[in-house]
Coordinates of C-alpha atoms in Angstrom, one line a residue:
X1 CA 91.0 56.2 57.1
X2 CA 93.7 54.6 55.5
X3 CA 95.9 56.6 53.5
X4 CA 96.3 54.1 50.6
X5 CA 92.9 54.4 50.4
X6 CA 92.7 57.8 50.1
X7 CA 95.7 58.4 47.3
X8 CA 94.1 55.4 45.7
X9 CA 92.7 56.4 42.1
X10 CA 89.1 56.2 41.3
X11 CA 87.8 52.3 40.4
X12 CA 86.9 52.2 36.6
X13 CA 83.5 51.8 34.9
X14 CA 82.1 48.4 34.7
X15 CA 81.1 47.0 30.9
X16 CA 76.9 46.9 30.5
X17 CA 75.7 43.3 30.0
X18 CA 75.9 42.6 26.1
X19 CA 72.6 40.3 26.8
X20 CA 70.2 43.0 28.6
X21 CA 69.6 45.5 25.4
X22 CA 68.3 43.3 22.8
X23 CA 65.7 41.5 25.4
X24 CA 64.3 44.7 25.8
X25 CA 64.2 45.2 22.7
X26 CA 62.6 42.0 21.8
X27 CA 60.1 42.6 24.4
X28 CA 58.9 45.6 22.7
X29 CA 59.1 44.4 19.4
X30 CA 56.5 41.3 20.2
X31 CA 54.1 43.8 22.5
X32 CA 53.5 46.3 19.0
X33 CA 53.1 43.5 17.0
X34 CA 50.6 42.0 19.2
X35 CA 48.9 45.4 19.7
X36 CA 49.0 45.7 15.8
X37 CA 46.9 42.9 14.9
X38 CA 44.3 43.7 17.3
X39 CA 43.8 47.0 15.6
X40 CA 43.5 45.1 12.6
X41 CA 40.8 42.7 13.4
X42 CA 38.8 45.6 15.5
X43 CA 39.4 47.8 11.8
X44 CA 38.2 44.5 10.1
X45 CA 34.7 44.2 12.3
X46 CA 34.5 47.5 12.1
X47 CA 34.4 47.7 8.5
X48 CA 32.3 44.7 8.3
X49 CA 29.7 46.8 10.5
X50 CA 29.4 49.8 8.7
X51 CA 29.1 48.1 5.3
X52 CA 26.2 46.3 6.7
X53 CA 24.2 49.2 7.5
X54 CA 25.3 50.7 4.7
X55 CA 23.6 48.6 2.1
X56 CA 20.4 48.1 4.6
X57 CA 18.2 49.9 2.1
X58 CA 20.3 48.4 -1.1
X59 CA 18.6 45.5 -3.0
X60 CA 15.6 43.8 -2.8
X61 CA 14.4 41.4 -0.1
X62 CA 16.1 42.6 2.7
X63 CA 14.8 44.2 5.6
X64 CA 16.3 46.6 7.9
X65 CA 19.6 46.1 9.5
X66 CA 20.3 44.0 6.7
X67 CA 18.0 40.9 7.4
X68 CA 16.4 38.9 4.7
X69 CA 12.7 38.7 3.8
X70 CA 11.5 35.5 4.1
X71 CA 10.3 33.5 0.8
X72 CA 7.1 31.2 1.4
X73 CA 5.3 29.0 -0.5
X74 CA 1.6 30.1 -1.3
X75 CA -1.4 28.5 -2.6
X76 CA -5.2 29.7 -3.9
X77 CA -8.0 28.5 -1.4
X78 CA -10.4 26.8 -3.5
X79 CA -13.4 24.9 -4.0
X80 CA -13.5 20.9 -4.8
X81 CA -14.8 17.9 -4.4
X82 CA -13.6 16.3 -1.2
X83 CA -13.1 12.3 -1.0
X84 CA -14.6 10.8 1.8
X85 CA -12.1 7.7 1.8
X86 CA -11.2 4.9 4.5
X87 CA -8.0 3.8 4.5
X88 CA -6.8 0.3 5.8
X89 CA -4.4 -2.6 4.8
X90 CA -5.8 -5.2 3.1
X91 CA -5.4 -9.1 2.0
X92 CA -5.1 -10.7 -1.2
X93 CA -7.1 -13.5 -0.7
X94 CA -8.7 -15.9 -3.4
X95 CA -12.1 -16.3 -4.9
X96 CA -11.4 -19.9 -4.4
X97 CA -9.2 -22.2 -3.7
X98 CA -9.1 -25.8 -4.7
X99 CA -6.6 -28.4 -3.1
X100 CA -6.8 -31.2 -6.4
X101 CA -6.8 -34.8 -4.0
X102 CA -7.6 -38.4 -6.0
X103 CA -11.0 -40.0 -5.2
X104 CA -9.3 -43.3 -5.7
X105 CA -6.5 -44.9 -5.1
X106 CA -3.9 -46.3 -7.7
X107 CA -0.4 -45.3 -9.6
X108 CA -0.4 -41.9 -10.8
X109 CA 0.7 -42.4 -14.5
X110 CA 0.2 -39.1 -16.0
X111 CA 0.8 -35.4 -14.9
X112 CA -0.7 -33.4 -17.6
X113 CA -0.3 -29.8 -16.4
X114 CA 2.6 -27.6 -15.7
X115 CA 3.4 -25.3 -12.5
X116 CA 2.2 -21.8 -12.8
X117 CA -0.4 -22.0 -15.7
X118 CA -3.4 -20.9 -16.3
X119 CA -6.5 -24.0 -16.2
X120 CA -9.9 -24.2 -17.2
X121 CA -12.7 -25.5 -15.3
X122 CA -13.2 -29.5 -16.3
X123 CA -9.5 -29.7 -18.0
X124 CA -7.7 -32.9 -17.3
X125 CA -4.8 -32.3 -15.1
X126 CA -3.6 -35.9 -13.8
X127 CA -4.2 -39.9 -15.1
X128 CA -3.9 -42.7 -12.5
X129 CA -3.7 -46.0 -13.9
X130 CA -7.8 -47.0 -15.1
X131 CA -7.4 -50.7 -15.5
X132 CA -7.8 -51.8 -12.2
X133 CA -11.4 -49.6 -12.1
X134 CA -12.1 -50.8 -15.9
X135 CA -12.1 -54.9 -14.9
X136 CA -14.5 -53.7 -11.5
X137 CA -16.6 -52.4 -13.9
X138 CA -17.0 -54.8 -16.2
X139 CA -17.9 -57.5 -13.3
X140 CA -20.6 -54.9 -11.8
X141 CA -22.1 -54.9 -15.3
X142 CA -22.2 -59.2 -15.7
X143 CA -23.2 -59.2 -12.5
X144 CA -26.1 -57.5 -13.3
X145 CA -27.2 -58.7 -16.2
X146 CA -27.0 -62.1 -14.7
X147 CA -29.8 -61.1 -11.9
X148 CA -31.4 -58.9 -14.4
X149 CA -32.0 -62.5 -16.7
X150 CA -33.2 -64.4 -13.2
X151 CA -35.6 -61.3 -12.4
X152 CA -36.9 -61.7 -16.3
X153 CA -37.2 -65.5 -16.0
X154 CA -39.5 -64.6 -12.5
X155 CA -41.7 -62.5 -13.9
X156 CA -42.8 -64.9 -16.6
X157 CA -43.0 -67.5 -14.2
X158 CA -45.1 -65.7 -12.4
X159 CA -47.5 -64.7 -15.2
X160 CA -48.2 -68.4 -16.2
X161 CA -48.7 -68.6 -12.5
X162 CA -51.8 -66.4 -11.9
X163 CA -52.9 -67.5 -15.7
X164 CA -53.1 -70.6 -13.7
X165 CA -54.9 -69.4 -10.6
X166 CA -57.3 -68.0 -12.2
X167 CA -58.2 -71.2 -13.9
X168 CA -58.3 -73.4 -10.5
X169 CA -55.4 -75.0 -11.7
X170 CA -52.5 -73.8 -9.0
X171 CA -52.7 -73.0 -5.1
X172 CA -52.6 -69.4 -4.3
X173 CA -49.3 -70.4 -2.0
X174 CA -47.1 -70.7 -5.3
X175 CA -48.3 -67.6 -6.9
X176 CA -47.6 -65.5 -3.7
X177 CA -44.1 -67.2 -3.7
X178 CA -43.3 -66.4 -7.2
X179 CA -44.5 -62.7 -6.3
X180 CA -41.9 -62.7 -3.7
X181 CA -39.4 -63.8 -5.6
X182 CA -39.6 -61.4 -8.4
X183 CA -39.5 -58.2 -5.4
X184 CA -36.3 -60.0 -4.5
X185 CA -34.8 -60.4 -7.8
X186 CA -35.8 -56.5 -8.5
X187 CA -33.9 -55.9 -5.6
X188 CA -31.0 -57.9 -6.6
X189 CA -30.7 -55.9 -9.5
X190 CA -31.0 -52.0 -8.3
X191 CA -28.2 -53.1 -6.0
X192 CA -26.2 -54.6 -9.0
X193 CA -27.1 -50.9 -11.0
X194 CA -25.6 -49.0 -8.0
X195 CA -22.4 -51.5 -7.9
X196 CA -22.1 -50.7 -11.6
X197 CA -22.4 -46.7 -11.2
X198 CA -20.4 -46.8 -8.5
X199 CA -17.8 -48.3 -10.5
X200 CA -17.7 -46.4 -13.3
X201 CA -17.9 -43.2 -11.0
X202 CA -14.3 -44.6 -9.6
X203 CA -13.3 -44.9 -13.6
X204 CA -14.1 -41.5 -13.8
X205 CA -12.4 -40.7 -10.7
X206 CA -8.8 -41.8 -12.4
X207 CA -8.9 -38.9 -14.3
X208 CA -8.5 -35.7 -12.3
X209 CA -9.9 -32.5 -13.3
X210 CA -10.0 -29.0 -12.8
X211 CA -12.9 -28.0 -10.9
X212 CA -12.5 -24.5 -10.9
X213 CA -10.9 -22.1 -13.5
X214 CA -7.2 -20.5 -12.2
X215 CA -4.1 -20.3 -11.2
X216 CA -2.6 -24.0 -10.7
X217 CA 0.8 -24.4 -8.2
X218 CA 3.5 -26.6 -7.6
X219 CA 2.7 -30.1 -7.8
X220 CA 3.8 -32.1 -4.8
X221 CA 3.3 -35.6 -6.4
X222 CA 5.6 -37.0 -9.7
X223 CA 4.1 -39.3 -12.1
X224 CA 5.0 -43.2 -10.9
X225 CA 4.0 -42.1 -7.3
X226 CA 1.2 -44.6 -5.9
X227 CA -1.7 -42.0 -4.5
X228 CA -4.6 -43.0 -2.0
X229 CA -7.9 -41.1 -1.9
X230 CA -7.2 -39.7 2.4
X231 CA -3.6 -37.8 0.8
X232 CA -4.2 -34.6 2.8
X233 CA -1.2 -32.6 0.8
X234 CA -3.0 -33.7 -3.0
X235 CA -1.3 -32.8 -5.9
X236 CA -1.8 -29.5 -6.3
X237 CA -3.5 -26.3 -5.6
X238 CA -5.4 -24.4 -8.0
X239 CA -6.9 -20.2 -7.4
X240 CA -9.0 -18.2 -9.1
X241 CA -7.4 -15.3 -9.6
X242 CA -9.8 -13.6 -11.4
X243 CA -11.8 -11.8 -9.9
X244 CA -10.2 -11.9 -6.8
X245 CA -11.0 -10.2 -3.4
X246 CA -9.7 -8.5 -0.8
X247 CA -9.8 -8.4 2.8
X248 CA -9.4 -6.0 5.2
X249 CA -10.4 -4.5 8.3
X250 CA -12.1 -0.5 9.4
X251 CA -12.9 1.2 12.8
X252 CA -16.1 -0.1 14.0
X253 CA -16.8 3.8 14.3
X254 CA -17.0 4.1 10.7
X255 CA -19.6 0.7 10.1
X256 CA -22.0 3.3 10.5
X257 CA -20.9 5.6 7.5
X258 CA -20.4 2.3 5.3
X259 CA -24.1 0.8 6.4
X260 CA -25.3 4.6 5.5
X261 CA -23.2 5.1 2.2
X262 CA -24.1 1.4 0.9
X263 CA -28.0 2.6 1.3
X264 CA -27.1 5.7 -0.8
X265 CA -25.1 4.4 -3.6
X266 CA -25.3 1.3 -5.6
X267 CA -21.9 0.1 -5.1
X268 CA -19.1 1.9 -3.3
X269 CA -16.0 1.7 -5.1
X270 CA -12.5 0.5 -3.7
X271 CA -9.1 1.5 -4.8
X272 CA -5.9 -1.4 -4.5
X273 CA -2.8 0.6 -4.0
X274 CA 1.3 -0.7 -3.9
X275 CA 3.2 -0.8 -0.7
X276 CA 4.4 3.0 -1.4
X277 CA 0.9 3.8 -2.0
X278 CA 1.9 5.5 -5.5
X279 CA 1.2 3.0 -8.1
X280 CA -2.6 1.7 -8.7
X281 CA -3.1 -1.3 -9.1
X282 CA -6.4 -2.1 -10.0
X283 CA -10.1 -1.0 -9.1
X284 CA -12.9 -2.8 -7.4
X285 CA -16.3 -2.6 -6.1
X286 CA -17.2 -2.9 -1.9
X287 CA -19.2 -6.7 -1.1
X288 CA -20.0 -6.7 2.2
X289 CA -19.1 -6.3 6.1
X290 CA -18.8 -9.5 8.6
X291 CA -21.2 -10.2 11.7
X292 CA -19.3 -9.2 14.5
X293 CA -16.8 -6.8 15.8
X294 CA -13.1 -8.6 16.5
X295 CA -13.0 -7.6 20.0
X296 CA -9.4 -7.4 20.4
X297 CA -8.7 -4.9 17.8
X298 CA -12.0 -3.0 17.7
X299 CA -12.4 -3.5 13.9
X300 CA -15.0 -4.9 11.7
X301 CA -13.4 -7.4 8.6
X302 CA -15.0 -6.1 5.1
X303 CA -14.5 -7.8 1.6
X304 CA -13.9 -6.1 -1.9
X305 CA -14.4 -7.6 -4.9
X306 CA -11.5 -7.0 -7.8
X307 CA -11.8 -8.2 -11.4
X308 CA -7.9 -8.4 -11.8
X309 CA -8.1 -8.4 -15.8
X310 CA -4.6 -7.5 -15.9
X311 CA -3.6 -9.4 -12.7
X312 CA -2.0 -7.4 -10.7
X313 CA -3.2 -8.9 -7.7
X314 CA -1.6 -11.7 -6.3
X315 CA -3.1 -14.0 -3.4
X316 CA -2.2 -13.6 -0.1
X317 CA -0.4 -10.2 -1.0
X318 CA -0.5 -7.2 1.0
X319 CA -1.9 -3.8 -0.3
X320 CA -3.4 -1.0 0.1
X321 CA -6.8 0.0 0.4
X322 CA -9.2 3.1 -0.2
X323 CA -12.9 2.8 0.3
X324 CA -14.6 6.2 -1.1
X325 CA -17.8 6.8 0.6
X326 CA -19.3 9.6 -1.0
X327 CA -17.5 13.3 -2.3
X328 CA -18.6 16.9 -0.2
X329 CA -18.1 20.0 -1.9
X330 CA -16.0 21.8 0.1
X331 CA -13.0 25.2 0.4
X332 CA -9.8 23.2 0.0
X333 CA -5.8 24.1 1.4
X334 CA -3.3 22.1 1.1
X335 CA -2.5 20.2 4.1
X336 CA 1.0 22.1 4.4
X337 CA -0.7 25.1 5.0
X338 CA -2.5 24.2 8.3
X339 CA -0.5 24.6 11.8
X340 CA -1.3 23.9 15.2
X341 CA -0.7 26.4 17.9
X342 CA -1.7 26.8 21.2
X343 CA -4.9 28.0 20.5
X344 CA -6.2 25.6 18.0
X345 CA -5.3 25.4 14.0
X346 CA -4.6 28.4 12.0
X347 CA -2.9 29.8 8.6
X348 CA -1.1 33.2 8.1
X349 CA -3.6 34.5 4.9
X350 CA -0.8 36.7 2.7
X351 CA -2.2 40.3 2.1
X352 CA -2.3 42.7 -0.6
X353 CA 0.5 44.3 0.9
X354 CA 2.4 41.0 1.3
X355 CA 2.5 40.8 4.5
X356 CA 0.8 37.8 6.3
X357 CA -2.1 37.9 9.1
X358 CA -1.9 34.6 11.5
X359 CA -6.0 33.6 11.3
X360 CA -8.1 30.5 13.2
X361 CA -9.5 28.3 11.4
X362 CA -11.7 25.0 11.9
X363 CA -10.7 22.5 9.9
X364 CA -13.0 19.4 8.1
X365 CA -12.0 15.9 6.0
X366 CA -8.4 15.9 5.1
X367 CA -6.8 13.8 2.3
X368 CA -3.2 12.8 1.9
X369 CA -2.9 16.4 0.0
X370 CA -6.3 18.3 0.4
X371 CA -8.0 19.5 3.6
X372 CA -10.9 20.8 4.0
X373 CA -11.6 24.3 5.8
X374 CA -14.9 24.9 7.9
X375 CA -14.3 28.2 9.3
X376 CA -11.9 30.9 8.7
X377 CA -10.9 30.9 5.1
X378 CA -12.9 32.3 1.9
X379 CA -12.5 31.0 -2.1
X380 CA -9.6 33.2 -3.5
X381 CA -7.5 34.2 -0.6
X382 CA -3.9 32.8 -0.3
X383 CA -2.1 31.4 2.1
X384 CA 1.7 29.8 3.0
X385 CA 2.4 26.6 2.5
X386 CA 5.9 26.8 3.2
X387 CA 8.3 28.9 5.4
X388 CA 5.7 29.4 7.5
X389 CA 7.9 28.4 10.8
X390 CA 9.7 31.6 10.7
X391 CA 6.5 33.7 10.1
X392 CA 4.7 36.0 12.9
X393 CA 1.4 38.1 12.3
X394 CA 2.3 41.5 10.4
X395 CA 5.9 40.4 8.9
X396 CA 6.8 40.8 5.0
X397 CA 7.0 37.9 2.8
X398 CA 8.5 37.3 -0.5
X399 CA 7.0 34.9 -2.9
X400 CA 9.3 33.1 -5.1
X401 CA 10.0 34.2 -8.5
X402 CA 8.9 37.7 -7.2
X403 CA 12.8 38.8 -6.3
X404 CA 14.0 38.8 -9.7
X405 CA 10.7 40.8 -11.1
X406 CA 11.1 43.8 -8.7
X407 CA 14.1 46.5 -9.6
X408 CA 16.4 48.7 -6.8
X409 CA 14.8 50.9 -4.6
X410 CA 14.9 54.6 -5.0
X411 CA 18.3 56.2 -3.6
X412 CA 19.9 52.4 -3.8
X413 CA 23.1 52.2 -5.4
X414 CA 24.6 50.8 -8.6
X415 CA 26.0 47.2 -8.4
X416 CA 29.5 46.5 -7.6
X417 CA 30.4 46.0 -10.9
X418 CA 30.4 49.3 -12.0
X419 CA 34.2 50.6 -10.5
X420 CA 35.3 53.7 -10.0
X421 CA 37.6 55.5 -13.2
X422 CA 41.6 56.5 -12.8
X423 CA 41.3 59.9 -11.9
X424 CA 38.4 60.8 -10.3
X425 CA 39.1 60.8 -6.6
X426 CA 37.8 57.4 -5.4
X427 CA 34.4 58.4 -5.6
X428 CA 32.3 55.5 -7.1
X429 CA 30.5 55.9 -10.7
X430 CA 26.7 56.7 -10.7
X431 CA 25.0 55.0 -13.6
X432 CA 22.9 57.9 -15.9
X433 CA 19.1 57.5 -14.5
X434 CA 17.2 56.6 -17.9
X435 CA 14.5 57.2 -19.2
X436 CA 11.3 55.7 -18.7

C-alpha cells in the first residue's frame, strides 16, 4: 500500500441530488389523490344503494327493490251492436255524362252558358247562325205546296174522269192513267213533307240544348268558331251530379254475404268517407253488383247510389267506402286490448286484487275500434288496453288516476320536506299520526 494513501484524510460526503426528493414526493402526492377519488365514487354508489333499498317499501307504486308498478290502460267488456261493414275504395263516377256536339254545321254565334254552372235539362246553351237552315226551310215548304196544288188539280181530274166512265163517255185507259198519276203526285208530296221536317229539325238543331240536368265544363269552342256536326271534342261536357254514384270493387268471397244481405234488407246502406277516413261525406244506398268476376284481381265491381244534396261528391274523385251488411249483438273490447302470442289471441283480465291474469280468447268481427269476443271474456270484466307489453300473468298493475287516491303505506316515512330541527341529533322529524 502506498503510504500517501494511507496518511491521506478521509474523502468528504457527496451533496444529495436537489431533483430526487420532490419526485418522490410528487409521486405520492398523485397516487393518494387518485386513491381518494376512488373512495369517493365507491362512497357515492354505495350510498346510492342503500338509499334504494331503503325507501323500497316508501310510496306508492313501487315494488320491491325499488321497481315501479306498471300503469295500464283498462276498459269494461261490453255488449253492442257489431257493424258488419266492407270496406273498399271507390270511384266518383257520374249519373251521366253528356258530351254537347252540333247536329249541323254552321258559325257558332252565340255561347250562352258559363264554365262551372249549374244547367237545366232543355236550357239553351249555344246559337249557330239559323239563316242558312231558315232559307232551306222555306224552299221545302214552296216546294211542297207546289206538288201538293198538282196532286189537288189530279184528283179532280180524276173525278170528272170516272163521272165520265160511268156515262160511256171516256175509255177506261185515261181514268187508270189519271189514278196513277194522283199515287204519284201523293208521293211527291210525303217526300216534300219529309224535306220540310227535315229542315226545320236542322233549324232546331242551331240551337243547342241541355239534354240532361248538371254540372256544365269548360267550353272548348269560342263564339265566331265555324262547327261541323262529326266535331268529336264538342263544346262542352255537362254531369249530373246529383245523385251521383259510386264505383267500387269487394272480394268475390264476400258476393255471397251481399246476395244474402240484399235478400234480407230492403236497401243496404253505404257510407262515402275522405281520404283520412274521418270526415263523412255523404250517405247512400247499395244498386247493384256486375256479371262477372275481374279475373286479374279476384274482385267483383258494385255500384252505390248517392243523392249528393250538398255535393260533396265530385266525379271521378276517389273515396272511401263502407257497405254495412247487417249489425250482431255481440261482447265488445277494444281492439288494443287483443294480442297475439304463440298460442293464439289473448287479454290479461285485471283482477279484484289488481293483478292481471293472461286468458285465451277467440276472437269474431272487428271494426276500426270494436272487436268482437267469441270465447274467453264475460260482460263486466276489465281488461288492458295499454302497457300491456310489459305485463306477465300474476304481476300488479296500477290504473291511472289510482296513484294519487291511495296514501303511504304503514311504517313509510314522512316526505323529504319535513327536515330535521337545530338540535336534535340529526335524527329526522316524525310527523304526529292523526286522527282518523
Amino acid at each position: 500500500m502506498n503510504p500517501q494513501e494511507v496518511n491521506a484524510p478521509p474523502s468528504a460526503p457527496q451533496p444529495p441530488d436537489p431533483l430526487h426528493k420532490p419526485r418522490s414526493r410528487s409521486r405520492w402526492a398523485g397516487s393518494l389523490l387518485a386513491l381518494a377519488l376512488v373512495a369517493l365514487v365507491g362512497a357515492a354508489a354505495w350510498y346510492l344503494i342503500q338509499r334504494a333499498n331503503g325507501e323500497s317499501g316508501g310510496p306508492p307504486g313501487f315494488g320491491g327493490g325499488g321497481r315501479p308498478m306498471v300503469t295500464v290502460g283498462d276498459a269494461a267488456v261490453r255488449k253492442a251492436e257489431l257493424p258488419v261493414v266492407i270496406d273498399a275504395l271507390g270511384t266518383v263516377i257520374p249519373a251521366t255524362t253528356v258530351t254537347l256536339r252540333p247536329q249541323v254545321s254552321g258559325m257558332l254565334t252565340q255561347v250562352l252558358f258559363t264554365e262551372g254552372q249549374m244547367v237545366r235539362k232543355g236550357q239553351l246553351l249555344a246559337q249557330i247562325d239559323p239563316r242558312p237552315f231558315e232559307q232551306a226551310l222555306m224552299q221545302a215548304q214552296g216546294t211542297r205546296q207546289r206538288d201538293e196544288a198538282q196532286l189537288e188539280n189530279a184528283r179532280l181530274t180524276l173525278a170528272r174522269y170516272r163521272t165520265l166512265l160511268s156515262q160511256d163517255s171516256i175509255a177506261r185507259q185515261d181514268v187508270d192513267t189519271q189514278a196513277a198519276l194522283v199515287k204519284q203526285l201523293e208521293g211527291t208530296v210525303m217526300t216534300n213533307r219529309a224535306q220540310e221536317s227535315a229542315a226545320r229539325l236542322n233549324l232546331d238543331y242551331t240551337r243547342i240544348t241541355a239534354p240532361v240536368s248538371g254540372r256544365i265544363g269548360l267550353r272548348t269552342v269560342d263564339a265566331g268558331n265555324y262547327v261541323t256536326s262529326g266535331d268529336a271534342a264538342g263544346l262542352a261536357t255537362i254531369t249530373q251530379v246529383a245523385p251521383i254514384d259510386v264505383q267500387f270493387s269487394v272480394p268475390q268471397d264476400r258476393v255471397g254475404d251481399i246476395l244474402a244481405a240484399q235478400a234480407d234488407a230492403t236497401a243496404l246502406a253505404v257510407t262515402a268517407l275522405d281520404r283520412t277516413r274521418k270526415a263523412e261525406l255523404d250517405k247512400g244506398r247499395f244498386s247493384t253488383l256486375d256479371n262477372q268476376v275481374d279475373t286479374t284481381t279476384g274482385t267483383v265491381k258494385a255500384k252505390a247510389r248517392f243523392d249528393n244534396a250538398a255535393g260533396t261528391l265530385f266525379p271521378n274523385q276517389f273515396v272511401n267506402v263502407q257497405l254495412l251488411l247487417r249489425n250482431v249483438p255481440a261482447v265488445v273490447v277494444p281492439v288494443t286490448a287483443v294480442r297475439t302470442g304463440a298460442n293464439g289471441d289473448y287479454v290479461y283480465v285485471i283482477n279484484e286484487d289488481r293483478t292481471v291474469s293472461l286468458r285465451k280468447v277467440k276472437r269474431g268481427q272487428a271494426t276500426v275500434g270494436l272487436i268482437a269476443i267469441v270465447e274467453g271474456l264475460q260482460e263486466g270484466e276489465r281488461v288492458v288496453t295499454e302497457g300491456g307489453d310489459r305485463l306477465q300473468d300474476g304481476m300488479a298493475v296500477q290504473l291511472p288516476g289510482a296513484a294519487g287516491a291511495r296514501g303511504p303505506r304503514n311504517g313509510a316515512s314522512a316526505p323529504r320536506g319535513g327536515a330535521s330541527a337545530p338540535g336534535e341529533g340529526g335524527q329526522r322529524r316524525q310527523r304526529p299520526p292523526q286522527n282518523p
